[in-house]
Amino acid sequence: MRNDVTRVIDAEAVAAIVSKVGLDHLYDMAIDRLMAVMTDSVQGLVELRERDGFVLTTPHRGLVEWMPALRHGSTVAVKMVSYHPHNPAKYLQPTILSTLYGFDAASGHLRAIVDATFATAIRTGAASAIASRLLADPSSSVLGLVGCGAQAVTQLHALDRVFDFDRVLVSDVETEAENGFAARARGAGARVEVVSLRELEDRADLICTATSVAVGEGPVLADAAAGHVNAVGSDMPGKIELPISLLRKRVVCPDHRGQASREGECQQLVDGEIGPSVLDMIARPELAAGLRDRPTVYDSTGLAVQDLAMIELFEELASECGVGVDIAIESNSGDPRDPYAFLAGSQV
Amino acid sequence: MRNDVTRVIDAEAVAAIVSKVGLDHLYDMAIDRLMAVMTDSVQGLVELRERDGFVLTTPHRGLVEWMPALRHGSTVAVKMVSYHPHNPAKYLQPTILSTLYGFDAASGHLRAIVDATFATAIRTGAASAIASRLLADPSSSVLGLVGCGAQAVTQLHALDRVFDFDRVLVSDVETEAENGFAARARGAGARVEVVSLRELEDRADLICTATSVAVGEGPVLADAAAGHVNAVGSDMPGKIELPISLLRKRVVCPDHRGQASREGECQQLVDGEIGPSVLDMIARPELAAGLRDRPTVYDSTGLAVQDLAMIELFEELASECGVGVDIAIESNSGDPRDPYAFLAGSQV
């Protein structure tokens, strides 16, 4: 590995990787890598800092956050992720934009930058697939998706790798989003059925909520017959998708207790009301086994170690596929004691 | 400003900017911008998060840290900075490597990436110049530099913009570093004199310490006759450059109380022993005026808002000079609801 250049794995390189590897296989790899890195986390091989960030109020309401993780002896990964719900309408940009940065733990050198909007979407889907495999009825056959945006597509795709759904019920506050969903679901589109929210709550046996509901305007769900619910959209203080009445009837399992209590559905609960985290269940599988027959919620906020796993995966795949652009971003003069050595021929 | 590309201001672009603007003028601008952003901070126009990071122990001892700041309505800046004292010997890399990332507050779009090793070095010099202008005798004529690495060069250069030194005394534990310093100091080299640490302590009337002394091996200074000392090198838990006896005889002014208490010389002090911060003095100039005749220490740890000012400056200068490379790092498909739209022609 050269330590004088940074590999930029831009959107074009990510597209080339997907084209080579195939989406289905990429989801399978993401699920495997997330499972592995969460096991590494339990064993202390990786560590994370809780997500922190700025809540923006001007010119629009939004978030810019950082998610740092470390694989000891190898990589410091920092994911930057922003949430700007007005982006689609105002700037024709995705609500969630994200980039991942990988630094060599040995020298601090910036080894890679990866466009992470896509990587974040598939890892968020993969995380729900892992939680659902732990907590939901394996024979769940009707998936309900509340919110028909980009995250719903990746939730469906990831869960489809693990479950065998006959039907995919979808509902959104915007008719246009509902009607376009089947096309965005690609191969899964034939199973998609647009229904009312009430019908979705009644018929689905596994639900994912992934909405841009505004702070103070939730919850989006009234109740649910489903045995398991993945609550994916809550990611900022004050934003909730599930009603407290539903949470109180279920065992609520967050990915990260601290983050979920600050930004997720667990904002509505006190400590004693929160169930074991997914990391707890990976450390002690009997915890999950005991929950299989009880109604559950997975409160997903996203873990920095999951993003670490994704930059590791994309760095490997970019090398294998020979894609990405190498740029000498960091000055690396011959004389580390001379701050001006990189100026070379200029007039210093 | 296009919102579909990221401007990469790499080492080559930074060199082109310096060549066009001139180093002296760049230091003057850095001093002005830092003063302005610290005033903005006092007025609430910008805010920062305290530096946080990972302390690395394998394969070598080092640090990788992040420093986020926000200019409301405009820019989120995150500086990544690593400290790896073995880099010069092991990898021919600088001890400090750094990159700066600028995100559009309106959309979260990654607007710019700047090689920040140089920007960090000159802003650290500029910060000492500002603190010294507030606290040191304006007629100080003998500068003492303890540590002859890259940071010493930029301390000298920045202070030279504000003071009129006759003599620059330098001392390092490595003879090679001492002997090469005059050449690295460029135009200031003729005034450089290599002396023993003891002689420097006696003769200098303004001192900067900027060493890579290891955790547990400090302090590097025994005492100092100088009216003012800039303690620049302490930047990790356990690392100190000044003895507690010296600190107790002086008013110790940190750039940031929280950071300095965790990573700077203020680690050695309890709250009541710490003087006003530079931000306090900018908010209330009478605080600095009252300290002019007393022996002082500036405990420099580096402020994220200073780095915000530097990315703003380098983005402006890159535009003016027409340098940098625009790359479409982030996927920005036509359909924000479709996570696969950027894959375009591939087989999804």
CSV table of C-alpha atoms in Angstrom, one decimal, chain A residues 101-325:
chain,number,residue,atom,x,y,z
A,101,TYR,CA,-12.7,8.3,5.4
A,102,GLY,CA,-10.1,5.6,6.2
A,103,PHE,CA,-6.9,6.5,8.0
A,104,ASP,CA,-3.9,4.2,8.4
A,105,ALA,CA,-3.6,3.5,12.2
A,106,ALA,CA,0.2,3.2,11.8
A,107,SER,CA,0.9,6.7,10.4
A,108,GLY,CA,-2.4,8.7,10.3
A,109,HIS,CA,-2.2,8.8,6.5
A,110,LEU,CA,-5.5,9.3,4.7
A,111,ARG,CA,-5.7,6.0,2.9
A,112,ALA,CA,-9.2,6.2,1.3
A,113,ILE,CA,-12.3,8.3,0.8
A,114,VAL,CA,-15.5,6.5,-0.2
A,115,ASP,CA,-18.8,7.9,-1.3
A,116,ALA,CA,-20.9,6.4,1.4
A,117,THR,CA,-24.5,7.4,0.6
A,118,PHE,CA,-24.9,4.0,-1.0
A,119,ALA,CA,-22.8,2.1,1.5
A,120,THR,CA,-24.8,3.7,4.4
A,121,ALA,CA,-28.1,2.7,2.8
A,122,ILE,CA,-27.1,-0.9,2.3
A,123,ARG,CA,-25.5,-1.2,5.7
A,124,THR,CA,-28.6,0.2,7.3
A,125,GLY,CA,-30.6,-2.5,5.4
A,126,ALA,CA,-28.1,-5.1,6.4
A,127,ALA,CA,-28.3,-4.1,10.1
A,128,SER,CA,-32.1,-4.5,10.0
A,129,ALA,CA,-31.6,-7.9,8.3
A,130,ILE,CA,-29.3,-9.0,11.2
A,131,ALA,CA,-31.6,-7.7,13.9
A,132,SER,CA,-34.7,-9.3,12.2
A,133,ARG,CA,-32.9,-12.6,11.8
A,134,LEU,CA,-32.3,-12.5,15.6
A,135,LEU,CA,-35.7,-11.3,16.6
A,136,ALA,CA,-38.4,-11.9,14.0
A,137,ASP,CA,-40.3,-15.0,13.1
A,138,PRO,CA,-38.3,-16.7,10.3
A,139,SER,CA,-41.5,-17.6,8.5
A,140,SER,CA,-42.5,-13.9,8.2
A,141,SER,CA,-44.1,-13.6,4.8
A,142,VAL,CA,-45.6,-10.1,4.6
A,143,LEU,CA,-43.2,-7.2,4.8
A,144,GLY,CA,-44.6,-3.7,5.5
A,145,LEU,CA,-42.6,-0.6,4.5
A,146,VAL,CA,-43.7,2.7,6.0
A,147,GLY,CA,-42.1,5.4,4.0
A,148,CYS,CA,-41.2,4.8,0.3
A,149,GLY,CA,-37.9,6.7,-0.1
A,150,ALA,CA,-34.4,5.4,-0.8
A,151,GLN,CA,-34.0,3.7,2.6
A,152,ALA,CA,-37.2,1.6,2.0
A,153,VAL,CA,-35.6,0.2,-1.1
A,154,THR,CA,-32.5,-1.0,0.7
A,155,GLN,CA,-34.5,-2.3,3.7
A,156,LEU,CA,-36.5,-4.4,1.4
A,157,HIS,CA,-33.5,-5.6,-0.6
A,158,ALA,CA,-31.5,-6.6,2.5
A,159,LEU,CA,-34.4,-8.3,4.3
A,160,ASP,CA,-35.2,-10.2,1.1
A,161,ARG,CA,-31.8,-11.9,1.4
A,162,VAL,CA,-32.8,-13.3,4.8
A,163,PHE,CA,-36.6,-13.8,4.6
A,164,ASP,CA,-39.0,-15.2,2.0
A,165,PHE,CA,-41.7,-12.6,1.6
A,166,ASP,CA,-44.8,-13.3,-0.5
A,167,ARG,CA,-46.0,-9.7,-0.3
A,168,VAL,CA,-44.5,-6.2,0.3
A,169,LEU,CA,-47.0,-3.7,1.5
A,170,VAL,CA,-46.0,-0.1,1.2
A,171,SER,CA,-47.4,3.2,2.4
A,172,ASP,CA,-46.2,6.8,2.3
A,173,VAL,CA,-47.7,10.2,2.9
A,174,GLU,CA,-46.8,11.1,-0.7
A,175,THR,CA,-48.7,9.3,-3.4
A,176,GLU,CA,-46.0,9.8,-5.9
A,177,ALA,CA,-43.5,8.0,-3.6
A,178,GLU,CA,-45.9,5.1,-3.2
A,179,ASN,CA,-46.6,4.8,-6.9
A,180,GLY,CA,-42.9,4.8,-7.9
A,181,PHE,CA,-41.8,2.3,-5.3
A,182,ALA,CA,-42.4,-0.9,-7.3
A,183,ALA,CA,-40.1,0.3,-10.1
A,184,ARG,CA,-37.4,1.3,-7.6
A,185,ALA,CA,-37.7,-2.1,-6.0
A,186,ARG,CA,-36.5,-3.6,-9.2
A,187,GLY,CA,-36.8,-7.4,-9.2
A,188,ALA,CA,-39.0,-7.3,-6.0
A,189,GLY,CA,-41.4,-4.9,-7.6
A,190,ALA,CA,-43.9,-7.6,-8.6
A,191,ARG,CA,-44.7,-8.4,-5.0
A,192,VAL,CA,-45.2,-4.7,-4.0
A,193,GLU,CA,-48.7,-3.5,-3.1
A,194,VAL,CA,-49.6,0.0,-2.2
A,195,VAL,CA,-52.0,0.0,0.8
A,196,SER,CA,-53.3,2.3,3.4
A,197,LEU,CA,-51.3,2.7,6.6
A,198,ARG,CA,-54.0,1.1,8.6
A,199,GLU,CA,-54.1,-2.0,6.3
A,200,LEU,CA,-50.3,-2.2,6.5
A,201,GLU,CA,-50.5,-2.2,10.3
A,202,ASP,CA,-53.0,-5.0,10.2
A,203,ARG,CA,-51.5,-7.3,7.5
A,204,ALA,CA,-47.7,-7.1,7.7
A,205,ASP,CA,-45.9,-9.6,10.0
A,206,LEU,CA,-42.6,-7.7,9.7
A,207,ILE,CA,-42.5,-3.9,9.5
A,208,CYS,CA,-39.8,-1.3,8.7
A,209,THR,CA,-40.4,2.4,9.3
A,210,ALA,CA,-38.1,4.7,7.3
A,211,THR,CA,-39.6,8.1,7.0
A,212,SER,CA,-38.6,11.7,7.0
A,213,VAL,CA,-41.3,12.6,9.6
A,214,ALA,CA,-40.3,16.0,11.1
A,215,VAL,CA,-39.4,16.6,14.7
A,216,GLY,CA,-42.6,16.8,16.8
A,217,GLU,CA,-44.8,15.4,14.0
A,218,GLY,CA,-44.3,11.7,14.8
A,219,PRO,CA,-45.3,9.0,15.5
A,220,VAL,CA,-46.1,7.7,12.0
A,221,LEU,CA,-47.4,4.3,13.1
A,222,ALA,CA,-50.5,4.0,15.4
A,223,ASP,CA,-50.1,0.3,16.2
A,224,ALA,CA,-48.9,-2.9,14.5
A,225,ALA,CA,-50.0,-6.6,14.4
A,226,ALA,CA,-46.5,-7.5,13.2
A,227,GLY,CA,-44.3,-9.6,15.6
A,228,HIS,CA,-41.3,-7.4,14.8
A,229,VAL,CA,-40.7,-3.8,13.8
A,230,ASN,CA,-37.5,-2.3,12.6
A,231,ALA,CA,-37.6,1.4,13.4
A,232,VAL,CA,-35.0,2.9,11.1
A,233,GLY,CA,-35.9,6.5,10.5
A,234,SER,CA,-35.4,8.1,14.0
A,235,ASP,CA,-32.0,9.7,13.9
A,236,MET,CA,-32.3,13.1,15.5
A,237,PRO,CA,-33.4,14.4,18.9
A,238,GLY,CA,-37.2,14.8,18.9
A,239,LYS,CA,-37.8,12.6,15.8
A,240,ILE,CA,-39.9,9.5,16.5
A,241,GLU,CA,-41.8,7.0,14.3
A,242,LEU,CA,-43.4,4.7,16.8
A,243,PRO,CA,-45.9,5.6,19.6
A,244,ILE,CA,-45.0,5.0,23.2
A,245,SER,CA,-48.0,2.7,23.6
A,246,LEU,CA,-46.5,0.4,21.0
A,247,LEU,CA,-43.0,0.5,22.5
A,248,ARG,CA,-44.4,-0.3,25.9
A,249,LYS,CA,-46.0,-3.5,24.6
A,250,ARG,CA,-42.7,-4.8,23.1
A,251,VAL,CA,-39.1,-5.5,23.9
A,252,VAL,CA,-37.2,-2.7,22.4
A,253,CYS,CA,-33.7,-3.6,21.3
A,254,PRO,CA,-31.4,-0.8,20.2
A,255,ASP,CA,-28.2,-1.1,18.2
A,256,HIS,CA,-26.6,1.2,20.7
A,257,ARG,CA,-28.2,2.2,24.0
A,258,GLY,CA,-26.5,5.7,24.2
A,259,GLN,CA,-27.3,6.7,20.6
A,260,ALA,CA,-30.8,5.3,20.7
A,261,SER,CA,-31.6,7.1,23.9
A,262,ARG,CA,-30.6,10.3,22.4
A,263,GLU,CA,-31.8,10.0,18.8
A,264,GLY,CA,-33.8,6.9,18.4
A,265,GLU,CA,-37.2,5.5,19.6
A,266,CYS,CA,-35.5,4.9,23.0
A,267,GLN,CA,-35.8,8.7,23.5
A,268,GLN,CA,-39.3,7.8,24.7
A,269,LEU,CA,-38.1,5.2,27.2
A,270,VAL,CA,-36.3,5.3,30.5
A,271,ASP,CA,-33.3,3.0,31.0
A,272,GLY,CA,-35.2,0.1,32.7
A,273,GLU,CA,-37.6,0.0,29.7
A,274,ILE,CA,-34.9,-0.7,27.1
A,275,GLY,CA,-34.2,-4.3,26.2
A,276,PRO,CA,-30.8,-5.9,25.3
A,277,SER,CA,-28.9,-4.3,22.5
A,278,VAL,CA,-28.0,-6.2,19.3
A,279,LEU,CA,-24.4,-6.3,20.6
A,280,ASP,CA,-25.6,-7.7,23.9
A,281,MET,CA,-27.4,-10.5,21.9
A,282,ILE,CA,-24.4,-11.2,19.8
A,283,ALA,CA,-22.3,-11.6,23.0
A,284,ARG,CA,-25.0,-13.7,24.6
A,285,PRO,CA,-27.1,-15.5,22.0
A,286,GLU,CA,-29.5,-16.9,24.6
A,287,LEU,CA,-30.9,-13.3,25.0
A,288,ALA,CA,-32.2,-13.3,21.5
A,289,ALA,CA,-33.5,-16.8,21.7
A,290,GLY,CA,-35.6,-15.8,24.7
A,291,LEU,CA,-37.2,-13.0,22.6
A,292,ARG,CA,-38.2,-14.9,19.5
A,293,ASP,CA,-41.8,-15.4,20.7
A,294,ARG,CA,-42.3,-11.9,22.1
A,295,PRO,CA,-43.2,-8.8,20.1
A,296,THR,CA,-40.0,-6.8,19.5
A,297,VAL,CA,-38.7,-3.5,18.0
A,298,TYR,CA,-35.2,-3.0,16.6
A,299,ASP,CA,-34.3,0.6,17.2
A,300,SER,CA,-31.7,1.3,14.5
A,301,THR,CA,-29.5,4.4,14.8
A,302,GLY,CA,-26.4,3.1,12.9
A,303,LEU,CA,-23.1,2.0,14.4
A,304,ALA,CA,-19.7,3.5,13.5
A,305,VAL,CA,-18.2,0.0,13.5
A,306,GLN,CA,-20.7,-1.0,10.8
A,307,ASP,CA,-19.3,1.9,8.7
A,308,LEU,CA,-15.8,0.7,9.5
A,309,ALA,CA,-16.7,-2.7,8.1
A,310,MET,CA,-18.1,-1.0,5.0
A,311,ILE,CA,-15.0,1.1,4.2
A,312,GLU,CA,-12.9,-2.1,4.7
A,313,LEU,CA,-15.2,-3.9,2.3
A,314,PHE,CA,-15.2,-1.1,-0.3
A,315,GLU,CA,-11.4,-0.6,-0.1
A,316,GLU,CA,-11.0,-4.4,-0.8
A,317,LEU,CA,-13.5,-4.4,-3.6
A,318,ALA,CA,-12.0,-1.3,-5.2
A,319,SER,CA,-8.6,-3.0,-5.2
A,320,GLU,CA,-10.0,-6.2,-6.6
A,321,CYS,CA,-11.9,-4.4,-9.3
A,322,GLY,CA,-9.1,-1.9,-10.1
A,323,VAL,CA,-11.4,1.1,-9.6
A,324,GLY,CA,-11.0,4.4,-7.8
A,325,VAL,CA,-8.7,7.4,-8.4
